[in-house]
PDB file of C-alpha atoms in Angstrom:
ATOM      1  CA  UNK A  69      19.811 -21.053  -1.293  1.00  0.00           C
ATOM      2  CA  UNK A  70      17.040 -19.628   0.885  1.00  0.00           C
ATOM      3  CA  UNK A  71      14.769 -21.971   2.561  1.00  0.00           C
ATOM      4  CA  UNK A  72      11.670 -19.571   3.486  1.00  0.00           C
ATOM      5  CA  UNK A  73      10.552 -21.856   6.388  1.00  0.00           C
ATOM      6  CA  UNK A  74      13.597 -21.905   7.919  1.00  0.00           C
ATOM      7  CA  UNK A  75      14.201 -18.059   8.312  1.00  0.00           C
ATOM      8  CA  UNK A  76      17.847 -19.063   6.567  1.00  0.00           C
ATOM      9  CA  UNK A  77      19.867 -18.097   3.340  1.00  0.00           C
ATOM     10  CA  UNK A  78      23.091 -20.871   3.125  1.00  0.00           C
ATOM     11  CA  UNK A  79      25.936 -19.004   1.250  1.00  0.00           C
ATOM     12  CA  UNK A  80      27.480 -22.744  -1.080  1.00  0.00           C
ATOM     13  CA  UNK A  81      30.873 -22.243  -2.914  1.00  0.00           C
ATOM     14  CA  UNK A  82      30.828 -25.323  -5.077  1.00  0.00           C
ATOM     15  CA  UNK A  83      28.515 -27.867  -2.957  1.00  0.00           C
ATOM     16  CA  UNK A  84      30.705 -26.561   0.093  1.00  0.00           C
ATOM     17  CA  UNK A  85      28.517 -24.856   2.411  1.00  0.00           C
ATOM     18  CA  UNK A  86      30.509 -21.577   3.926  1.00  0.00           C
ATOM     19  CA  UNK A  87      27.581 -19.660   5.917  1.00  0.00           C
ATOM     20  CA  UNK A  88      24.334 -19.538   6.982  1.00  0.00           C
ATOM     21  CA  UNK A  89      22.340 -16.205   7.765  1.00  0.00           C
ATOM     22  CA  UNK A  90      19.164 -15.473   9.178  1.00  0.00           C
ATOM     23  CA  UNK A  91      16.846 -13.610   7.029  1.00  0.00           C
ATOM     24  CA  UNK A  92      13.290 -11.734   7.183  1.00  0.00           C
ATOM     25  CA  UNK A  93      11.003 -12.688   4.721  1.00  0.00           C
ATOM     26  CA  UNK A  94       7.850 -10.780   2.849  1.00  0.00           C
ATOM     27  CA  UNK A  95       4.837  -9.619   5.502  1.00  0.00           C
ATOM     28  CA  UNK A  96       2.505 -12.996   4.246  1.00  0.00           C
ATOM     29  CA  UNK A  97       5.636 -15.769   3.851  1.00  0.00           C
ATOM     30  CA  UNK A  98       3.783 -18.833   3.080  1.00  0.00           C
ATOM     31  CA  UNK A  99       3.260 -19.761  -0.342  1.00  0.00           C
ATOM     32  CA  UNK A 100       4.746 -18.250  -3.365  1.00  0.00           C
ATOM     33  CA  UNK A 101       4.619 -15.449  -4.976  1.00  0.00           C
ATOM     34  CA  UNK A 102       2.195 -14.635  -7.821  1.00  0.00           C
ATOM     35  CA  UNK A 103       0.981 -10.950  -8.314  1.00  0.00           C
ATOM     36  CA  UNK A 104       2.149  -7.223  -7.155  1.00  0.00           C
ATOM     37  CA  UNK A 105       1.273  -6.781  -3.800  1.00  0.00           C
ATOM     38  CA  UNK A 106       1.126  -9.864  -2.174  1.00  0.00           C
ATOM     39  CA  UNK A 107       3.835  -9.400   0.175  1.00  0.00           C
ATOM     40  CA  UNK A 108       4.863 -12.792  -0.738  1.00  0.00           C
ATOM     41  CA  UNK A 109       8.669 -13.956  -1.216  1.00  0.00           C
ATOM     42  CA  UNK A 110       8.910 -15.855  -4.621  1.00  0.00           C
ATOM     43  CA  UNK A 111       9.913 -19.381  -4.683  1.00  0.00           C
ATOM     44  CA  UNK A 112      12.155 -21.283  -7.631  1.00  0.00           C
ATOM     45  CA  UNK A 113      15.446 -20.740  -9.177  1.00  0.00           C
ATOM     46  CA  UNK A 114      16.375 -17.321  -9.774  1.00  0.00           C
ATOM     47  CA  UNK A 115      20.221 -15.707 -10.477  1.00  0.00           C
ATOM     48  CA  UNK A 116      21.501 -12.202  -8.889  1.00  0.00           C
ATOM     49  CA  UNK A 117      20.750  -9.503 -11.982  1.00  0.00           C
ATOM     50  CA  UNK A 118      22.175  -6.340 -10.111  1.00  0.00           C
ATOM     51  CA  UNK A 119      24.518  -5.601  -7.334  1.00  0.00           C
ATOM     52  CA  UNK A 120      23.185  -2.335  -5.583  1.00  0.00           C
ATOM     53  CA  UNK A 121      25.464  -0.321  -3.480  1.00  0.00           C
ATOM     54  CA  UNK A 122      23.259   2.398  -3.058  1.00  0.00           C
ATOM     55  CA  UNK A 123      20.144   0.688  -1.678  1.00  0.00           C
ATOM     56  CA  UNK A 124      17.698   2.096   0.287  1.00  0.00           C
ATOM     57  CA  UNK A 125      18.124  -0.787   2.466  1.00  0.00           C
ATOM     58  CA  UNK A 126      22.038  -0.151   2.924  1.00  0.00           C
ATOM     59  CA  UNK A 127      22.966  -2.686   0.064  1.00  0.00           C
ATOM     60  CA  UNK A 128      20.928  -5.227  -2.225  1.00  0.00           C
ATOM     61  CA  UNK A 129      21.206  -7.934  -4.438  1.00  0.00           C
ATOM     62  CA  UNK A 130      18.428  -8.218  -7.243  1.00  0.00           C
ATOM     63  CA  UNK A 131      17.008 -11.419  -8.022  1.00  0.00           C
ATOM     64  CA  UNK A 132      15.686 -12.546 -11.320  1.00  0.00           C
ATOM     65  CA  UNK A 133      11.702 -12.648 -10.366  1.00  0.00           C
ATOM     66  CA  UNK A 134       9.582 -13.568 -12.411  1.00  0.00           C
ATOM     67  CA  UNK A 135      11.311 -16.825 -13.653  1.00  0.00           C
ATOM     68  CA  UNK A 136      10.192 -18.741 -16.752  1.00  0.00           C
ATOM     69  CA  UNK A 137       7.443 -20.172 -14.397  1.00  0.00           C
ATOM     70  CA  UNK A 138       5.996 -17.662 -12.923  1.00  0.00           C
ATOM     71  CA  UNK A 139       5.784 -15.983 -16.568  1.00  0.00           C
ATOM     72  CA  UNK A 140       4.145 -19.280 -17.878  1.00  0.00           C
ATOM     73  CA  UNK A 141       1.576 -19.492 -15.216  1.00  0.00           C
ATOM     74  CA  UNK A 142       0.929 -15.045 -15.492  1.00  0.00           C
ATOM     75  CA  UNK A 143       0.368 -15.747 -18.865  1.00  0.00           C
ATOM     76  CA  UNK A 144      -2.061 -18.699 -18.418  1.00  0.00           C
ATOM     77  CA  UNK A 145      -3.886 -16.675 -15.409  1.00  0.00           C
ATOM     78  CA  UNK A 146      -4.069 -13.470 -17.886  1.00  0.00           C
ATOM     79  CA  UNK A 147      -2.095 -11.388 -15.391  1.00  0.00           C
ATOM     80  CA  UNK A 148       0.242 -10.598 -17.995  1.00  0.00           C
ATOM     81  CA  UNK A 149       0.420 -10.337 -22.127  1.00  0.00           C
ATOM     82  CA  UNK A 150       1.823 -12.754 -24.390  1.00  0.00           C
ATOM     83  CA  UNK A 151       4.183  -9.461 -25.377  1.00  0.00           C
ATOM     84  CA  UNK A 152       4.914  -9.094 -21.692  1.00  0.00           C
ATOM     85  CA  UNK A 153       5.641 -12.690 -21.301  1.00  0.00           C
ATOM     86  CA  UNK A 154       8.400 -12.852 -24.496  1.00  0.00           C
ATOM     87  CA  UNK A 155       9.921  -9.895 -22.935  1.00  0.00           C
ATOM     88  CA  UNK A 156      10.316 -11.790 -19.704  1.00  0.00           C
ATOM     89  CA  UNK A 157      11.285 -14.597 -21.515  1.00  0.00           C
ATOM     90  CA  UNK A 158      13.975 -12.584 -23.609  1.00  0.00           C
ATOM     91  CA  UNK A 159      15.344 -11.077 -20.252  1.00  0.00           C
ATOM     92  CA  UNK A 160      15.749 -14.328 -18.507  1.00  0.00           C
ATOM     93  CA  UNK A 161      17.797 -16.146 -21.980  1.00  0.00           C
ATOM     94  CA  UNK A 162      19.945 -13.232 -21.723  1.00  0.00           C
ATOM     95  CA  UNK A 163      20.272 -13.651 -17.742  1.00  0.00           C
ATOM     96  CA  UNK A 164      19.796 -10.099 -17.744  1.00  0.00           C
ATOM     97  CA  UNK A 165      17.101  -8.627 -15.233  1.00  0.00           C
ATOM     98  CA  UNK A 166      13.456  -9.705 -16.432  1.00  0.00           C
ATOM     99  CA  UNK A 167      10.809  -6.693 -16.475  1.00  0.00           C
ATOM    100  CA  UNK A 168       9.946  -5.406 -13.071  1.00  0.00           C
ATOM    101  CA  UNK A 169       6.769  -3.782 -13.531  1.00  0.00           C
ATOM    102  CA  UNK A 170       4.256  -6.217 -14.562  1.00  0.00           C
ATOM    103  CA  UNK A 171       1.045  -6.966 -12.866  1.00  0.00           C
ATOM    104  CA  UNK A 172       3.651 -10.765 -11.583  1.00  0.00           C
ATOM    105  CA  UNK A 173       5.676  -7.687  -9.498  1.00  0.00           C
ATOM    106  CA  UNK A 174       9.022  -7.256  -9.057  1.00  0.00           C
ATOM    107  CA  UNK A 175      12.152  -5.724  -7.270  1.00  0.00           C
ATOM    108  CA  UNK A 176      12.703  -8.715  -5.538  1.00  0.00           C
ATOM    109  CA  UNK A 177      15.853  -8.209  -3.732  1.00  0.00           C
ATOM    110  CA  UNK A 178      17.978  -9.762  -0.806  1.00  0.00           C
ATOM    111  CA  UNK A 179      18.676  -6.378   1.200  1.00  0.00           C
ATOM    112  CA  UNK A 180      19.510  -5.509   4.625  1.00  0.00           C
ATOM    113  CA  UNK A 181      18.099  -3.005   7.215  1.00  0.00           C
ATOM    114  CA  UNK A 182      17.240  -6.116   9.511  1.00  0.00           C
ATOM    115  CA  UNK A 183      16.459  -9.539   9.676  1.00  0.00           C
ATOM    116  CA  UNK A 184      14.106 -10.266  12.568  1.00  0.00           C
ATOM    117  CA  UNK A 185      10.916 -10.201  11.400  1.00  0.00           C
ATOM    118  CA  UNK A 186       8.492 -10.498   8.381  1.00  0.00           C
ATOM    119  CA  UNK A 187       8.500  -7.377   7.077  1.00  0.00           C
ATOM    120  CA  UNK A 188       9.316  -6.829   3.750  1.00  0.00           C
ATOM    121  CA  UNK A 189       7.059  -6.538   0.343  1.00  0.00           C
ATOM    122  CA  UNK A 190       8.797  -9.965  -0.684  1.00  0.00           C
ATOM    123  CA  UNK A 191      12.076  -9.555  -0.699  1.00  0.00           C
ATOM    124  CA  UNK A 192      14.653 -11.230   1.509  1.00  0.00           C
ATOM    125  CA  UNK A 193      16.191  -8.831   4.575  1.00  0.00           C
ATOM    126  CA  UNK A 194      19.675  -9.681   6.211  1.00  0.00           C
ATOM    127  CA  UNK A 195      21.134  -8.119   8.962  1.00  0.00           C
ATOM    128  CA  UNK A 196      23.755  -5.307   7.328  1.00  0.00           C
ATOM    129  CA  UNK A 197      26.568  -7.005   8.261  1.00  0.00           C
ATOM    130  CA  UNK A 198      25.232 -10.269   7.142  1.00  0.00           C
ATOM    131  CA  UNK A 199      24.505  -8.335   3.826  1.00  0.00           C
ATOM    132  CA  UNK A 200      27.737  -7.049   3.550  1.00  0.00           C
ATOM    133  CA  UNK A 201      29.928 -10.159   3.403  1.00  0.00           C
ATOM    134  CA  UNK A 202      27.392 -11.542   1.308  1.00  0.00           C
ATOM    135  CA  UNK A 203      27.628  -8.616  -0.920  1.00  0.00           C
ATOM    136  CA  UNK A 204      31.451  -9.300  -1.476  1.00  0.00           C
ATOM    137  CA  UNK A 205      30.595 -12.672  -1.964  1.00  0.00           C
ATOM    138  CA  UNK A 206      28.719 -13.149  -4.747  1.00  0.00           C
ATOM    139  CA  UNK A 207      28.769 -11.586  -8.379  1.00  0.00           C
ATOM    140  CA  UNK A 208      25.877 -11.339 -10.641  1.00  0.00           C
ATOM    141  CA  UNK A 209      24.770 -14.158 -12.949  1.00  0.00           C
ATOM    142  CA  UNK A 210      25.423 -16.324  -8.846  1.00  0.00           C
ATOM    143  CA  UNK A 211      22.072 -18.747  -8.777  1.00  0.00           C
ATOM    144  CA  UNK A 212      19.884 -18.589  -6.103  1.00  0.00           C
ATOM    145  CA  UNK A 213      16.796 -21.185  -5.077  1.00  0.00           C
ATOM    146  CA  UNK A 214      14.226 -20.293  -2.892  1.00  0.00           C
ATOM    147  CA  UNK A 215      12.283 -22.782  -1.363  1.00  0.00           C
ATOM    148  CA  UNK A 216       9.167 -22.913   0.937  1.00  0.00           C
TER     149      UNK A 216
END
């Protein structure tokens, strides 16, 4: 669970919480995300797609942005096609990773390369070795909530 406000991601096995990390968020952290290039971190319940050992930001976990909610309200804004939506919506049943490149964004990841600032495009940025245990931690298809 990330909780944006907070600056923290809590690592839960079960309902047991194990560890808490300090994270950087996107460069404009309040609200959620919406659109490519809003340097906003997305908000909702997600799941890890893809474990990345060869990041460019040491090691990454991919989360599962745009959700069925974000897709609905793309659709309803005309940021993205009812074609672009099913695939989305395909992607997600499948809990595979949901099309990155729409005008909704993507390549959301949890990452390292530092943790003490804003500074990302919307991702959320751990210190490495805070990555790196997490890394081992978690397998893909592991939920994840971000909230404000």
């Amino acid at each position: 669970m990330i909780k944006k406000g907070r600056r923290q991601l809590l690592l839960f096995s079960d309902d047991k919480l194990l560890r808490t990390y300090r994270i950087g968020l996107g460069s404009s952290p309040v609200g959620d995300k919406v659109r490519e290039g809003d340097r906003r971190t997305p908000e909702g319940d997600f799941y890890i797609f893809t474990k990345n050992d060869k990041s460019a930001y040491y090691l990454s976990l991919g989360i599962s942005y745009p959700n069925a909610a974000h897709a609905e309200r793309g659709l309803r804004d005309g940021l993205i096609t009812k074609g672009q939506y099913d695939a989305i919506m395909r992607a997600l049943e499948a809990k595979k990773g949901p099309p990155q490149n729409t005008a909704l964004g993507g390549d959301i990841y949890i990452h390292g390369n530092g943790a003490q600032s804003d500074w990302t495009w919307g991702c959320a940025a751990l210190e490495d070795d805070d990555i790196r245990e997490l890394f081992k931690a978690v397998t893909v298809g592991t939920p994840v909530r971000i909230e404000p």
